[in-house]
mmCIF file of C-alpha atoms in Angstrom:
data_model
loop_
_atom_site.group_PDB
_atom_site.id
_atom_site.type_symbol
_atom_site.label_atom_id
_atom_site.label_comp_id
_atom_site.label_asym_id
_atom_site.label_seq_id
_atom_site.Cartn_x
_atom_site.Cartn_y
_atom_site.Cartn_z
ATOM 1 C CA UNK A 192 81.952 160.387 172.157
ATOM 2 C CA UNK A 193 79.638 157.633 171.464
ATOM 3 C CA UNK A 194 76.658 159.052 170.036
ATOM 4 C CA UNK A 195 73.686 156.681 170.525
ATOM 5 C CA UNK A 196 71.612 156.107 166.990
ATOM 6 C CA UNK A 197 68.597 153.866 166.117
ATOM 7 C CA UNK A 198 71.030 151.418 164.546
ATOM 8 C CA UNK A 199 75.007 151.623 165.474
ATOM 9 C CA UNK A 200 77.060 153.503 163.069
ATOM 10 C CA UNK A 201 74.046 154.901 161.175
ATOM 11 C CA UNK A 202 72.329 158.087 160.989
ATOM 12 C CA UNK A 203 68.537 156.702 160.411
ATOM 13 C CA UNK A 204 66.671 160.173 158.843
ATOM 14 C CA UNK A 205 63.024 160.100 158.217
ATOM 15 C CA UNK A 206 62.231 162.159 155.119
ATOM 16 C CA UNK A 207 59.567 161.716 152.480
ATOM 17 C CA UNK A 208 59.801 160.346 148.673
ATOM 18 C CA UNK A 209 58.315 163.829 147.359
ATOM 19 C CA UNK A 210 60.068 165.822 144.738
ATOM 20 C CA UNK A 211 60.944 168.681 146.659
ATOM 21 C CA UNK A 212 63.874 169.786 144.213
ATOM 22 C CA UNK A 213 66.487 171.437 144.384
ATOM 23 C CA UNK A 214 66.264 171.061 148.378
ATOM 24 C CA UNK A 215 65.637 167.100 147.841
ATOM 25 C CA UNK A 216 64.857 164.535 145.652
ATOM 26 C CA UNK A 217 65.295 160.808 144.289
ATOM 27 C CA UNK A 218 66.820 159.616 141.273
ATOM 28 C CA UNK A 219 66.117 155.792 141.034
ATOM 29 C CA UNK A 220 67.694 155.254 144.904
ATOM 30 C CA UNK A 221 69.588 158.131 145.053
ATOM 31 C CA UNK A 222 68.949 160.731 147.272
ATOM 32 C CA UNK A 223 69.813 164.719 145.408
ATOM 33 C CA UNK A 224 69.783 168.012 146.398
ATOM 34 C CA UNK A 225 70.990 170.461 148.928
ATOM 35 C CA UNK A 226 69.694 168.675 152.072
ATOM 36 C CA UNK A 227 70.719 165.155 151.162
ATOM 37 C CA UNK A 228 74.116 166.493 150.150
ATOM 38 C CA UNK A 229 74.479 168.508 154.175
ATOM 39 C CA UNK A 230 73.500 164.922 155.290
ATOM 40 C CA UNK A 231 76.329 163.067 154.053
ATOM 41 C CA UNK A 232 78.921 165.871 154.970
ATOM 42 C CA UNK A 233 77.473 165.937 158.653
ATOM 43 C CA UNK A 234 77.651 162.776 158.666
ATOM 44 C CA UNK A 235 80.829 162.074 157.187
ATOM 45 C CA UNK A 236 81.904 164.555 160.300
ATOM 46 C CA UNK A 237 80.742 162.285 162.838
ATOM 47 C CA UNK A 238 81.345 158.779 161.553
ATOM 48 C CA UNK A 239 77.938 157.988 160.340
ATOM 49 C CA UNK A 240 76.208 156.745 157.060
ATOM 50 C CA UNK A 241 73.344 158.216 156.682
ATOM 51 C CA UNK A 242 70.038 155.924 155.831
ATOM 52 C CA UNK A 243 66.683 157.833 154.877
ATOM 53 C CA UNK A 244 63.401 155.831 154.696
ATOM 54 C CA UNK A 245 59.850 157.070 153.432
ATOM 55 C CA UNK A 246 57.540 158.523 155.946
ATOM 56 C CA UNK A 247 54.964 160.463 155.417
ATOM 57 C CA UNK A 248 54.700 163.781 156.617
ATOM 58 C CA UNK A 249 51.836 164.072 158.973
ATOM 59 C CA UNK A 250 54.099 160.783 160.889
ATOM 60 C CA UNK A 251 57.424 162.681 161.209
ATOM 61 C CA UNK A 252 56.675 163.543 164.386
ATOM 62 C CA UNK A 253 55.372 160.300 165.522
ATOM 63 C CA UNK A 254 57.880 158.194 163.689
ATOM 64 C CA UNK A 255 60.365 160.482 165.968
ATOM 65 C CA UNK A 256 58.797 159.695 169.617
ATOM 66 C CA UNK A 257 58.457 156.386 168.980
ATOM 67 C CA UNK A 258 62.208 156.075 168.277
ATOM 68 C CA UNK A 259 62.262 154.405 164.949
ATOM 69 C CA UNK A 260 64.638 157.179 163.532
ATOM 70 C CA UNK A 261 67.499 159.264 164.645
ATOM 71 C CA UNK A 262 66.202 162.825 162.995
ATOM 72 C CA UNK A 263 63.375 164.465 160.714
ATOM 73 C CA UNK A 264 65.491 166.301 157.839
ATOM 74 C CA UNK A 265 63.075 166.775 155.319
ATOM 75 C CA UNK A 266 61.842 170.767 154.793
ATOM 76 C CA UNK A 267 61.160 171.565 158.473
ATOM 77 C CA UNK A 268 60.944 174.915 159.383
ATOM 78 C CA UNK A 269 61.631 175.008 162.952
ATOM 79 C CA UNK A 270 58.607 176.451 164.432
ATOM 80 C CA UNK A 271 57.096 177.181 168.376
ATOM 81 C CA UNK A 272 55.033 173.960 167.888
ATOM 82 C CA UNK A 273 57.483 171.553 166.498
ATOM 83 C CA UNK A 274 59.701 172.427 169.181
ATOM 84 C CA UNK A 275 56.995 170.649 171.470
ATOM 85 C CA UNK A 276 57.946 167.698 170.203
ATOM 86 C CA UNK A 277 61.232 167.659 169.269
ATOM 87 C CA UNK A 278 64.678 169.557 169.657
ATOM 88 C CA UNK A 279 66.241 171.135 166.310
ATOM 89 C CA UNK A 280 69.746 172.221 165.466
ATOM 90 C CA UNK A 281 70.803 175.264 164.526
ATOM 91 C CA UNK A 282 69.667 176.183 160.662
ATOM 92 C CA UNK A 283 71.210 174.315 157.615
ATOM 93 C CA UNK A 284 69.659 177.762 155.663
ATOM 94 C CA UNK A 285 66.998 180.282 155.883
ATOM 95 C CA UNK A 286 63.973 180.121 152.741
ATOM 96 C CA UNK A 287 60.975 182.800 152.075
ATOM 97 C CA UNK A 288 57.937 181.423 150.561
ATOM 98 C CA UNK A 289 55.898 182.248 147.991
ATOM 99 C CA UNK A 290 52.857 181.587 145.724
ATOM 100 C CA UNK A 291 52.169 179.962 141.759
ATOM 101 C CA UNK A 292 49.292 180.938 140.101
ATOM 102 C CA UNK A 293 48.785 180.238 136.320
ATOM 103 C CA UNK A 294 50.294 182.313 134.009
ATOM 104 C CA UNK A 295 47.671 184.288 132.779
ATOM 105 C CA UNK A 296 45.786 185.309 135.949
ATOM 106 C CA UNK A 297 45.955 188.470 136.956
ATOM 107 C CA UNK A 298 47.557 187.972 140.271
ATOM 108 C CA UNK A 299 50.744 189.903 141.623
ATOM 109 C CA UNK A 300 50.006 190.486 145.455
ATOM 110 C CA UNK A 301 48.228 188.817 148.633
ATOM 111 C CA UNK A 302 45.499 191.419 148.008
ATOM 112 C CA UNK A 303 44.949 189.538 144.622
ATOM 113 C CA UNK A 304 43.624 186.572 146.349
ATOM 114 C CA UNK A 305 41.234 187.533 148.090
ATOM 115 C CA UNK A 306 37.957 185.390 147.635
ATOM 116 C CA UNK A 307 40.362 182.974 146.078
ATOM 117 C CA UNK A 308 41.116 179.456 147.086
ATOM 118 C CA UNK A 309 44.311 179.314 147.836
ATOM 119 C CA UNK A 310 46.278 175.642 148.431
ATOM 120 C CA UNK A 311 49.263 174.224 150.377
ATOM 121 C CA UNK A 312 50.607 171.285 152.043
ATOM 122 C CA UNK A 313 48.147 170.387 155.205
ATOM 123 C CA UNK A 314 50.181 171.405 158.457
ATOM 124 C CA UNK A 315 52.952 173.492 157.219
ATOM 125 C CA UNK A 316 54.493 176.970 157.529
ATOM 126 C CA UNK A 317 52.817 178.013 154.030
ATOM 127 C CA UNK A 318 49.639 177.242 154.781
ATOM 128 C CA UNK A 319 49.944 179.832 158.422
ATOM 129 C CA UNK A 320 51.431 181.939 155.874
ATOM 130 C CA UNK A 321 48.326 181.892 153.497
ATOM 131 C CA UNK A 322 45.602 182.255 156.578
ATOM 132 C CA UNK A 323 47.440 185.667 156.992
ATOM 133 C CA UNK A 324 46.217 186.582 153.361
ATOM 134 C CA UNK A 325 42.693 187.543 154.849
ATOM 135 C CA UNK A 326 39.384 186.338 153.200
ATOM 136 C CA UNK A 327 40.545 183.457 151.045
ATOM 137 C CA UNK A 328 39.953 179.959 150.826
ATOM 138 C CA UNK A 329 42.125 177.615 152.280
ATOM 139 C CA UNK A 330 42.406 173.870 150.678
ATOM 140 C CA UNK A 331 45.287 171.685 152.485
ATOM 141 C CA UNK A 332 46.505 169.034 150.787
ATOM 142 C CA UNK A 333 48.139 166.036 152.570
ATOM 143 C CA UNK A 334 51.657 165.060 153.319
ATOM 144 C CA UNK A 335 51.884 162.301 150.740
ATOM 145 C CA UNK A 336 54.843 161.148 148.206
ATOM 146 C CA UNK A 337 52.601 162.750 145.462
ATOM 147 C CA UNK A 338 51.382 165.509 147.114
ATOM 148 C CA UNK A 339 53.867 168.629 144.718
ATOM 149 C CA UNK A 340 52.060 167.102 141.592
ATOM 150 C CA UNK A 341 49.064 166.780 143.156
ATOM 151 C CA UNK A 342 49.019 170.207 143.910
ATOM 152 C CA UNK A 343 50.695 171.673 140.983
ATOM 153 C CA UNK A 344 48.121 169.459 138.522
ATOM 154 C CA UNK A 345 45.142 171.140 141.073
ATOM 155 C CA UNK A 346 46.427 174.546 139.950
ATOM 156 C CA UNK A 347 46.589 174.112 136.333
ATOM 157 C CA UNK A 348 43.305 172.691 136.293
ATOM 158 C CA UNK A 349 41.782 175.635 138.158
ATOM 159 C CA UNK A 350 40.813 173.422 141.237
ATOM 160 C CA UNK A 351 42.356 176.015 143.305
ATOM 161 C CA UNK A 352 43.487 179.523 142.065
ATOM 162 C CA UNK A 353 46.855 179.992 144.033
ATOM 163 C CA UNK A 354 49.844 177.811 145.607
ATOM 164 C CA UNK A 355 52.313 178.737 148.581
ATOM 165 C CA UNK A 356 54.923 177.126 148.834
ATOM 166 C CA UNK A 357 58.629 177.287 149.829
ATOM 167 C CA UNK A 358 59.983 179.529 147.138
ATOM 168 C CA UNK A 359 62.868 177.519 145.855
ATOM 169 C CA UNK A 360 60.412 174.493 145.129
ATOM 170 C CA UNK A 361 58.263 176.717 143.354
ATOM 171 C CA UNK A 362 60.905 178.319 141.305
ATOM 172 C CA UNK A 363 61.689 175.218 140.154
ATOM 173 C CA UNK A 364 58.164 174.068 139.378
ATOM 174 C CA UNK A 365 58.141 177.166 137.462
ATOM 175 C CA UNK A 366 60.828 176.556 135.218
ATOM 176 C CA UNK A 367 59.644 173.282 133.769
ATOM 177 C CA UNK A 368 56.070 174.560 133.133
ATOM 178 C CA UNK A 369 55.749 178.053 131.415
ATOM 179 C CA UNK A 370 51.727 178.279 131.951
ATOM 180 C CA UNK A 371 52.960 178.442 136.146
ATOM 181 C CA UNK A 372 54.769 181.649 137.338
ATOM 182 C CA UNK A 373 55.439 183.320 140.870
ATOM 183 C CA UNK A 374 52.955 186.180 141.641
ATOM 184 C CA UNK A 375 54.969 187.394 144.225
ATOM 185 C CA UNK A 376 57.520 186.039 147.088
ATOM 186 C CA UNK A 377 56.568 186.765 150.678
ATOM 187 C CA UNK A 378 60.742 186.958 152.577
ATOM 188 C CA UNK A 379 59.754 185.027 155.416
ATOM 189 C CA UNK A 380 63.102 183.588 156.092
ATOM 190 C CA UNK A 381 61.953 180.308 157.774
ATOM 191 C CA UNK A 382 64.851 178.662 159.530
ATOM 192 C CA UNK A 383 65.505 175.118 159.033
ATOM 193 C CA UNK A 384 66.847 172.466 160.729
ATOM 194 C CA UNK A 385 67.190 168.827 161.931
ATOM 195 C CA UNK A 386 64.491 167.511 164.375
ATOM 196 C CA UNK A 387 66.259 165.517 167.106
ATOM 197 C CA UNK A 388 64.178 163.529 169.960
ATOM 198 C CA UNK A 389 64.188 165.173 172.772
ATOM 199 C CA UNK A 390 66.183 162.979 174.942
ATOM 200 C CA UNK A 391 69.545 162.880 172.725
ATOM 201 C CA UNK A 392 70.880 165.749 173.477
ATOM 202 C CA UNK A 393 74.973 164.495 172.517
ATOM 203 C CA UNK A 394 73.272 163.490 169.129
ATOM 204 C CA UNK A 395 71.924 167.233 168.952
ATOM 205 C CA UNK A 396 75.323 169.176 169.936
ATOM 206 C CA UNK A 397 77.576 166.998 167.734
ATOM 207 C CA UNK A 398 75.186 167.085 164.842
ATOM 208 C CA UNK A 399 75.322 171.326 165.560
ATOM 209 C CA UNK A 400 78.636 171.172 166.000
ATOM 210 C CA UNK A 401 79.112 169.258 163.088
ATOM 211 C CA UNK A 402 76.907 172.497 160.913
ATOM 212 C CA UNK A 403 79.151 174.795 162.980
ATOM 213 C CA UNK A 404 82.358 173.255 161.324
ATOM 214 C CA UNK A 405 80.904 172.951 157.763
ATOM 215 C CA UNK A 406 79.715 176.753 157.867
ATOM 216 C CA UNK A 407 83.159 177.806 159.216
ATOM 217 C CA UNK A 408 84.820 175.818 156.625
ATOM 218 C CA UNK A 409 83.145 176.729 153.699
ATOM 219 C CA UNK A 410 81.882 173.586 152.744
ATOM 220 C CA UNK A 411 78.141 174.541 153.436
ATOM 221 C CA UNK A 412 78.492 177.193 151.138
ATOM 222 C CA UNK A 413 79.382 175.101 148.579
ATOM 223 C CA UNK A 414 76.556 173.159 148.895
ATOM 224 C CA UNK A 415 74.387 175.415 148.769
ATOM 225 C CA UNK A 416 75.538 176.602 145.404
ATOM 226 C CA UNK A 417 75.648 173.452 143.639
ATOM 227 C CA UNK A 418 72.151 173.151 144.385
ATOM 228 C CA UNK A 419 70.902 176.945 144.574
ATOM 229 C CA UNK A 420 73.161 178.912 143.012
ATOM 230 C CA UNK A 421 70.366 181.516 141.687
ATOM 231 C CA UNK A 422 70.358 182.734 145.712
ATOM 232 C CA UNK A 423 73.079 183.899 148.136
ATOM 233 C CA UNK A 424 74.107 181.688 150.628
ATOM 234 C CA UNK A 425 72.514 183.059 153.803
ATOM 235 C CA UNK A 426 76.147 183.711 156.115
ATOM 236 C CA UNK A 427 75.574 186.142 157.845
ATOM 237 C CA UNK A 428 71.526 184.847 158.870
ATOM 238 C CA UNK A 429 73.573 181.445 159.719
ATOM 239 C CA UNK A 430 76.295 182.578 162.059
ATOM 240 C CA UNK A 431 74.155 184.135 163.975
ATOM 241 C CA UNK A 432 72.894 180.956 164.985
ATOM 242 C CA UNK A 433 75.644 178.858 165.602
ATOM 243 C CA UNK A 434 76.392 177.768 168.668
ATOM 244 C CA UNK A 435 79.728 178.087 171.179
ATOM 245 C CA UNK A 436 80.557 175.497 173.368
ATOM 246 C CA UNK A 437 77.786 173.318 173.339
ATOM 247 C CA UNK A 438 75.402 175.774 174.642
ATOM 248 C CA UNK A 439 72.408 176.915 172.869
ATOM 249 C CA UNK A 440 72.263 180.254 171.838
ATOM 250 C CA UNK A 441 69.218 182.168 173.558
ATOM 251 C CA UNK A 442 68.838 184.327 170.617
ATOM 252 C CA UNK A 443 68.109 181.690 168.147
ATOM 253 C CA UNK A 444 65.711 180.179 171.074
ATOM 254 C CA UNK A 445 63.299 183.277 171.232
ATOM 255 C CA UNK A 446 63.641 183.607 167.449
ATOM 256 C CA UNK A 447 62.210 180.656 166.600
#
């Protein structure tokens, strides 16, 4: 089949320059982590190299209609809304969330945080998640290649008392500072997957059937542990999700 791309022979991906490790970051020009590493291999499936470029988040979307890239594959969940305005594969893995506070605050559960201000990144699936805290205050930051440090130096000056975020990117965040620790993860199990415009639907199937061929092979798997191995790879969560001749499964639709 010849699959129809922004620029022959390429897979054009917008993303953002954030440090979003261990699901992506850069090292000089080097695209790391579990998603970039899934991009190559689905690429390397269907013929493509793949070429990211710097967007920022709250133009994903935009950047997408307008044609100017192939896919978003940068963190997005696949939710009701986003599925407006775009089509999404089948999941690449399955996350929970969860929320930093500083070490010594007395903060373990969502009942903790009430009266608290409470941040996340502007638009996303952690800040719906922290509006179903209750009575706390919500601060949204915005999509911008700065916006984890941003929000992680907001929280360690006391600017805001709490962070949600995906739980792998806190985890890591975490590590590297010990005045940060998890309060407590929330197992949401947010799906993600590729955003595809709407009206490439051979680009969609062959880029699920190319996730279909790397879970069934193993090779996803192995991804996933180079770059998570502290969590399971989700197996049996992805297979039910995978799709059968082309058609999409109605399961996975009313899921998500």
């Amino acid at each position: 089949m010849n699959l129809k791309t922004v620029k022959p022979g390429y897979l054009t991906i917008a993303a953002s320059n954030f440090d979003a490790r261990p699901m992506t970051y850069l090292e000089g020009e080097t695209r790391l982590g579990y998603e970039p590493d899934v991009a190559r291999a689905v690429c390397a499936k269907l013929g493509f190299e793949p070429v990211w470029f710097n967007v920022p988040w709250v133009d994903f979307y935009p950047t997408l209609a307008a044609k100017q890239c192939d896919v978003v594959w940068f963190n997005q969940a696949i939710t009701e809304e986003r599925r407006t305005r775009a089509n999404f594969t089948q999941p690449y893995g399955v996350f929970d969330e969860a929320v930093l506070v500083q070490t010594k605050r007395n903060i373990y559960s969502a009942a903790d945080l009430v009266g608290l201000r409470v941040g996340g990144l502007a638009t996303s699936t952690n800040l719906q998640l922290a509006e179903s805290f209750g009575d706390v205050e919500i601060v949204p930051f915005p999509g911008n290649d700065h916006v984890l440090p941003e929000m992680l130096e907001a929280l360690r000056r006391g600017d805001i008392d709490a962070l949600v975020d995906d739980e792998l990117v806190l985890i890591a965040a975490a590590k590297i500072d010990p005045n940060l620790r998890i309060a407590f993860t929330v197992p949401t199990q947010i799906p993600f997957g590729i955003a595809v415009h709407q009206d490439n639907l051979d680009l969609l199937r062959s880029l699920d059937d190319a996730l279909t061929a790397l879970i069934q092979e193993g090779k996803l798997a192995e991804l996933w542990h180079c770059s998570i191995p502290e969590k399971e790879f989700p197996i049996q969560l992805l297979s039910r999700y995978q799709c059968t001749n082309g058609d999409r499964d109605e399961s996975y639709r009313k899921s998500t």
